[in-house]
PDB file of C-alpha atoms in Angstrom:
ATOM      1  CA  MET A   1      71.114  17.929 100.723  1.00 76.00           C
ATOM      2  CA  LEU A   2      73.250  15.359  98.060  1.00 80.00           C
ATOM      3  CA  ASN A   3      71.727  12.602  99.905  1.00 85.00           C
ATOM      4  CA  ARG A   4      68.067  13.769  99.366  1.00 90.00           C
ATOM      5  CA  VAL A   5      68.957  14.274  95.550  1.00 90.00           C
ATOM      6  CA  GLU A   6      70.622  10.630  95.361  1.00 87.00           C
ATOM      7  CA  ARG A   7      67.378   9.241  97.027  1.00 88.00           C
ATOM      8  CA  ILE A   8      65.086  10.943  94.635  1.00 91.00           C
ATOM      9  CA  LEU A   9      67.109  10.113  91.599  1.00 91.00           C
ATOM     10  CA  VAL A  10      66.643   6.387  93.053  1.00 90.00           C
ATOM     11  CA  ALA A  11      63.319   6.495  93.439  1.00 90.00           C
ATOM     12  CA  ALA A  12      62.443   8.151  90.274  1.00 93.00           C
ATOM     13  CA  ASN A  13      64.855   5.660  88.275  1.00 92.00           C
ATOM     14  CA  ARG A  14      62.895   2.931  90.431  1.00 91.00           C
ATOM     15  CA  TRP A  15      59.696   3.853  89.363  1.00 93.00           C
ATOM     16  CA  MET A  16      60.486   4.583  85.758  1.00 95.00           C
ATOM     17  CA  LEU A  17      61.694   1.202  85.519  1.00 94.00           C
ATOM     18  CA  ILE A  18      58.617  -0.067  87.349  1.00 94.00           C
ATOM     19  CA  LEU A  19      56.431   1.862  84.972  1.00 96.00           C
ATOM     20  CA  LEU A  20      58.151   0.795  81.814  1.00 96.00           C
ATOM     21  CA  LEU A  21      57.998  -2.834  82.938  1.00 95.00           C
ATOM     22  CA  LEU A  22      54.363  -2.600  83.282  1.00 96.00           C
ATOM     23  CA  ALA A  23      53.495  -1.214  80.262  1.00 96.00           C
ATOM     24  CA  MET A  24      55.882  -3.728  78.347  1.00 96.00           C
ATOM     25  CA  SER A  25      53.891  -6.641  80.227  1.00 96.00           C
ATOM     26  CA  CYS A  26      50.592  -5.224  79.785  1.00 96.00           C
ATOM     27  CA  ILE A  27      50.804  -4.969  76.054  1.00 96.00           C
ATOM     28  CA  VAL A  28      52.570  -8.356  75.601  1.00 96.00           C
ATOM     29  CA  PHE A  29      49.698  -9.968  77.840  1.00 96.00           C
ATOM     30  CA  ALA A  30      47.070  -8.059  75.912  1.00 95.00           C
ATOM     31  CA  ASN A  31      48.590  -8.961  72.579  1.00 95.00           C
ATOM     32  CA  VAL A  32      48.788 -12.829  73.274  1.00 94.00           C
ATOM     33  CA  VAL A  33      45.423 -12.748  74.951  1.00 95.00           C
ATOM     34  CA  LEU A  34      43.928 -11.272  71.520  1.00 93.00           C
ATOM     35  CA  ARG A  35      45.840 -13.581  69.262  1.00 92.00           C
ATOM     36  CA  TYR A  36      44.681 -16.459  71.040  1.00 91.00           C
ATOM     37  CA  THR A  37      40.957 -15.650  71.587  1.00 92.00           C
ATOM     38  CA  THR A  38      40.389 -13.774  68.276  1.00 92.00           C
ATOM     39  CA  GLY A  39      43.028 -14.525  65.670  1.00 88.00           C
ATOM     40  CA  ASP A  40      44.303 -11.002  65.360  1.00 89.00           C
ATOM     41  CA  SER A  41      46.895  -9.187  67.252  1.00 89.00           C
ATOM     42  CA  ILE A  42      47.825  -5.688  67.850  1.00 91.00           C
ATOM     43  CA  VAL A  43      49.798  -4.375  64.810  1.00 90.00           C
ATOM     44  CA  TRP A  44      52.096  -2.400  66.938  1.00 93.00           C
ATOM     45  CA  ALA A  45      52.334  -4.411  70.457  1.00 93.00           C
ATOM     46  CA  GLU A  46      55.737  -6.130  69.596  1.00 93.00           C
ATOM     47  CA  GLU A  47      57.603  -2.700  68.110  1.00 94.00           C
ATOM     48  CA  VAL A  48      56.472  -1.118  71.274  1.00 95.00           C
ATOM     49  CA  ALA A  49      57.256  -4.040  73.598  1.00 95.00           C
ATOM     50  CA  ARG A  50      60.908  -4.308  72.246  1.00 95.00           C
ATOM     51  CA  HIS A  51      61.201  -0.396  72.404  1.00 96.00           C
ATOM     52  CA  LEU A  52      60.412  -0.317  75.936  1.00 96.00           C
ATOM     53  CA  MET A  53      62.894  -3.221  76.623  1.00 96.00           C
ATOM     54  CA  VAL A  54      65.591  -1.038  75.073  1.00 96.00           C
ATOM     55  CA  TRP A  55      64.434   1.782  77.677  1.00 96.00           C
ATOM     56  CA  VAL A  56      64.350  -0.619  80.569  1.00 96.00           C
ATOM     57  CA  THR A  57      67.869  -2.182  79.685  1.00 95.00           C
ATOM     58  CA  PHE A  58      69.798   1.512  79.560  1.00 96.00           C
ATOM     59  CA  LEU A  59      67.610   3.009  82.684  1.00 95.00           C
ATOM     60  CA  GLY A  60      68.391   0.017  84.591  1.00 93.00           C
ATOM     61  CA  ALA A  61      71.917  -0.310  83.898  1.00 92.00           C
ATOM     62  CA  GLY A  62      72.799   2.368  86.212  1.00 90.00           C
ATOM     63  CA  MET A  63      70.586   0.691  88.993  1.00 89.00           C
ATOM     64  CA  VAL A  64      72.560  -2.354  88.601  1.00 89.00           C
ATOM     65  CA  LEU A  65      75.815  -0.735  88.789  1.00 90.00           C
ATOM     66  CA  ARG A  66      75.041   0.875  91.745  1.00 88.00           C
ATOM     67  CA  PHE A  67      74.266  -2.201  93.635  1.00 84.00           C
ATOM     68  CA  GLY A  68      77.278  -4.327  92.206  1.00 83.00           C
ATOM     69  CA  GLY A  69      75.222  -6.485  90.238  1.00 76.00           C
ATOM     70  CA  HIS A  70      76.975  -6.565  86.918  1.00 76.00           C
ATOM     71  CA  VAL A  71      79.615  -9.290  86.131  1.00 72.00           C
ATOM     72  CA  ALA A  72      82.888  -8.723  87.806  1.00 75.00           C
ATOM     73  CA  ILE A  73      86.050 -10.572  88.426  1.00 72.00           C
ATOM     74  CA  ASP A  74      87.472  -9.436  91.517  1.00 74.00           C
ATOM     75  CA  ASN A  75      90.011 -12.229  92.312  1.00 75.00           C
ATOM     76  CA  LEU A  76      92.841  -9.629  91.509  1.00 78.00           C
ATOM     77  CA  HIS A  77      91.146  -7.283  94.621  1.00 75.00           C
ATOM     78  CA  GLY A  78      91.263 -10.248  97.017  1.00 76.00           C
ATOM     79  CA  ALA A  79      95.395 -11.171  96.013  1.00 81.00           C
ATOM     80  CA  LEU A  80      96.271  -7.639  96.698  1.00 82.00           C
ATOM     81  CA  GLY A  81      96.532  -5.654  99.612  1.00 82.00           C
ATOM     82  CA  THR A  82      94.244  -3.058 100.965  1.00 83.00           C
ATOM     83  CA  ARG A  83      96.538  -0.280  99.171  1.00 91.00           C
ATOM     84  CA  GLY A  84      96.698  -2.271  95.814  1.00 87.00           C
ATOM     85  CA  ALA A  85      93.267  -3.327  95.936  1.00 85.00           C
ATOM     86  CA  ARG A  86      92.158   0.304  96.079  1.00 89.00           C
ATOM     87  CA  VAL A  87      94.525   1.329  93.368  1.00 90.00           C
ATOM     88  CA  VAL A  88      92.806  -1.506  91.265  1.00 89.00           C
ATOM     89  CA  ARG A  89      89.278  -0.390  92.265  1.00 88.00           C
ATOM     90  CA  ALA A  90      90.379   3.343  91.435  1.00 92.00           C
ATOM     91  CA  ILE A  91      91.455   2.467  88.120  1.00 92.00           C
ATOM     92  CA  VAL A  92      88.379   0.132  87.422  1.00 90.00           C
ATOM     93  CA  ALA A  93      86.107   3.054  88.348  1.00 92.00           C
ATOM     94  CA  ALA A  94      87.963   5.464  86.174  1.00 95.00           C
ATOM     95  CA  GLY A  95      87.649   3.142  83.236  1.00 95.00           C
ATOM     96  CA  ILE A  96      83.866   2.937  83.797  1.00 94.00           C
ATOM     97  CA  ALA A  97      83.618   6.625  83.926  1.00 96.00           C
ATOM     98  CA  VAL A  98      85.501   7.290  80.729  1.00 97.00           C
ATOM     99  CA  PHE A  99      83.154   4.550  78.969  1.00 97.00           C
ATOM    100  CA  CYS A 100      80.100   6.148  80.126  1.00 97.00           C
ATOM    101  CA  LEU A 101      80.973   9.854  79.071  1.00 97.00           C
ATOM    102  CA  VAL A 102      82.439   8.646  75.527  1.00 98.00           C
ATOM    103  CA  MET A 103      79.248   6.292  75.476  1.00 97.00           C
ATOM    104  CA  THR A 104      77.164   9.212  76.087  1.00 97.00           C
ATOM    105  CA  TYR A 105      78.686  11.381  73.514  1.00 97.00           C
ATOM    106  CA  PHE A 106      78.511   8.980  70.749  1.00 97.00           C
ATOM    107  CA  SER A 107      75.466   7.902  71.258  1.00 97.00           C
ATOM    108  CA  ILE A 108      74.229  11.746  71.472  1.00 97.00           C
ATOM    109  CA  LEU A 109      75.961  11.718  67.924  1.00 97.00           C
ATOM    110  CA  TYR A 110      73.923   8.344  66.969  1.00 96.00           C
ATOM    111  CA  VAL A 111      70.526   9.943  67.939  1.00 96.00           C
ATOM    112  CA  TRP A 112      71.095  12.885  66.134  1.00 96.00           C
ATOM    113  CA  ALA A 113      72.173  10.998  63.187  1.00 95.00           C
ATOM    114  CA  THR A 114      68.698   8.915  63.233  1.00 93.00           C
ATOM    115  CA  ARG A 115      66.203  11.760  63.936  1.00 91.00           C
ATOM    116  CA  PHE A 116      64.697  11.608  60.390  1.00 92.00           C
ATOM    117  CA  GLN A 117      64.005   7.687  60.581  1.00 93.00           C
ATOM    118  CA  THR A 118      60.888   6.455  61.677  1.00 90.00           C
ATOM    119  CA  THR A 119      59.409   2.971  63.349  1.00 89.00           C
ATOM    120  CA  ALA A 120      57.672   0.573  60.741  1.00 87.00           C
ATOM    121  CA  ALA A 121      54.375   0.240  62.876  1.00 87.00           C
ATOM    122  CA  THR A 122      54.041   3.307  64.900  1.00 89.00           C
ATOM    123  CA  ASP A 123      55.680   6.071  62.939  1.00 88.00           C
ATOM    124  CA  ILE A 124      57.668   7.080  65.862  1.00 91.00           C
ATOM    125  CA  PRO A 125      60.762   8.805  65.248  1.00 93.00           C
ATOM    126  CA  MET A 126      63.934   6.249  65.737  1.00 94.00           C
ATOM    127  CA  ALA A 127      65.825   9.300  67.784  1.00 94.00           C
ATOM    128  CA  TRP A 128      63.270   8.544  70.542  1.00 94.00           C
ATOM    129  CA  ILE A 129      64.293   4.964  70.944  1.00 95.00           C
ATOM    130  CA  TYR A 130      67.763   5.721  70.659  1.00 96.00           C
ATOM    131  CA  ALA A 131      67.624   8.672  73.143  1.00 97.00           C
ATOM    132  CA  ALA A 132      67.776   5.859  75.665  1.00 97.00           C
ATOM    133  CA  MET A 133      71.553   5.240  74.901  1.00 97.00           C
ATOM    134  CA  PRO A 134      72.828   8.795  76.005  1.00 97.00           C
ATOM    135  CA  ALA A 135      69.987   8.467  78.673  1.00 97.00           C
ATOM    136  CA  GLY A 136      71.129   5.318  80.300  1.00 96.00           C
ATOM    137  CA  PHE A 137      75.047   6.195  79.986  1.00 97.00           C
ATOM    138  CA  MET A 138      74.467   9.429  81.705  1.00 97.00           C
ATOM    139  CA  LEU A 139      72.512   7.982  84.341  1.00 96.00           C
ATOM    140  CA  MET A 140      74.951   5.013  84.751  1.00 96.00           C
ATOM    141  CA  PHE A 141      77.709   7.841  85.234  1.00 97.00           C
ATOM    142  CA  VAL A 142      75.833   9.581  87.814  1.00 95.00           C
ATOM    143  CA  HIS A 143      74.985   6.349  89.784  1.00 93.00           C
ATOM    144  CA  LEU A 144      78.665   5.354  89.705  1.00 94.00           C
ATOM    145  CA  LEU A 145      79.683   8.986  91.127  1.00 92.00           C
ATOM    146  CA  PHE A 146      77.392   8.270  94.375  1.00 91.00           C
ATOM    147  CA  VAL A 147      79.129   5.137  94.953  1.00 89.00           C
ATOM    148  CA  VAL A 148      82.681   5.455  93.569  1.00 90.00           C
ATOM    149  CA  ARG A 149      83.827   6.476  97.156  1.00 89.00           C
ATOM    150  CA  SER A 150      82.825   3.788  99.031  1.00 84.00           C
ATOM    151  CA  TYR A 151      83.682   1.250  96.160  1.00 83.00           C
ATOM    152  CA  ILE A 152      87.175   2.419  95.925  1.00 82.00           C
ATOM    153  CA  LEU A 153      87.841   2.794  99.567  1.00 82.00           C
ATOM    154  CA  GLU A 154      86.005  -0.522 101.041  1.00 80.00           C
ATOM    155  CA  GLY A 155      85.117  -2.404  97.633  1.00 76.00           C
ATOM    156  CA  ARG A 156      81.270  -1.846  98.476  1.00 74.00           C
ATOM    157  CA  PHE A 157      78.479  -0.851  96.428  1.00 76.00           C
ATOM    158  CA  ALA A 158      75.204   0.798  97.733  1.00 70.00           C
ATOM    159  CA  GLU A 159      72.925  -0.809 100.312  1.00 72.00           C
ATOM    160  CA  SER A 160      69.492  -0.760 100.585  1.00 67.00           C
ATOM    161  CA  PRO A 161      67.213  -2.823 102.685  1.00 62.00           C
ATOM    162  CA  GLU A 162      64.906  -3.893  99.728  1.00 63.00           C
ATOM    163  CA  MET A 163      67.749  -4.317  96.750  1.00 63.00           C
ATOM    164  CA  ASP A 164      71.059  -6.158  96.558  1.00 61.00           C
ATOM    165  CA  ALA A 165      73.425  -6.964  94.040  1.00 58.00           C
ATOM    166  CA  GLN A 166      71.497 -10.242  93.068  1.00 61.00           C
ATOM    167  CA  ALA A 167      68.135  -8.199  92.766  1.00 63.00           C
ATOM    168  CA  ALA A 168      69.772  -5.582  90.973  1.00 59.00           C
ATOM    169  CA  ALA A 169      71.228  -8.217  88.252  1.00 55.00           C
ATOM    170  CA  SER A 170      67.780  -9.498  87.867  1.00 59.00           C
ATOM    171  CA  LEU A 171      66.518  -6.260  86.902  1.00 56.00           C
TER     172      LEU A 171
END
């Protein structure tokens, strides 16, 4: 049951990233083509592309964490024995978990504080754009929960035939 939930979460996260990147690419491409062929550009294109990039960044951070694509210095893990390395990895995982939860809380407060501000070109409430922060940090925490056991015990992250740490880092 838990494996099914995990597969659905990863698939939904991946497809959301694909769709957001596709939308952003199409908007930017159309804007560039229009600018160079007609001399006019889409007024809202740059703003919407920027906001989509914010969402892609926060929603993609959990996937990158899941596959071990974030920057890490693991010299200490290698220098310690198996037991010491597990302790260090447990401390690192606990630190990441606390960070994600604290950032989720404070980003919710930030979203609430900006609920009446709107964007310049599209008049969208800024809270919709900033909602990427709590969504991303909570998603990162959930991805961490799925990989924390294998990370602490063996020092490895999730594995997938189509995704590795290098591919995850390029998200």
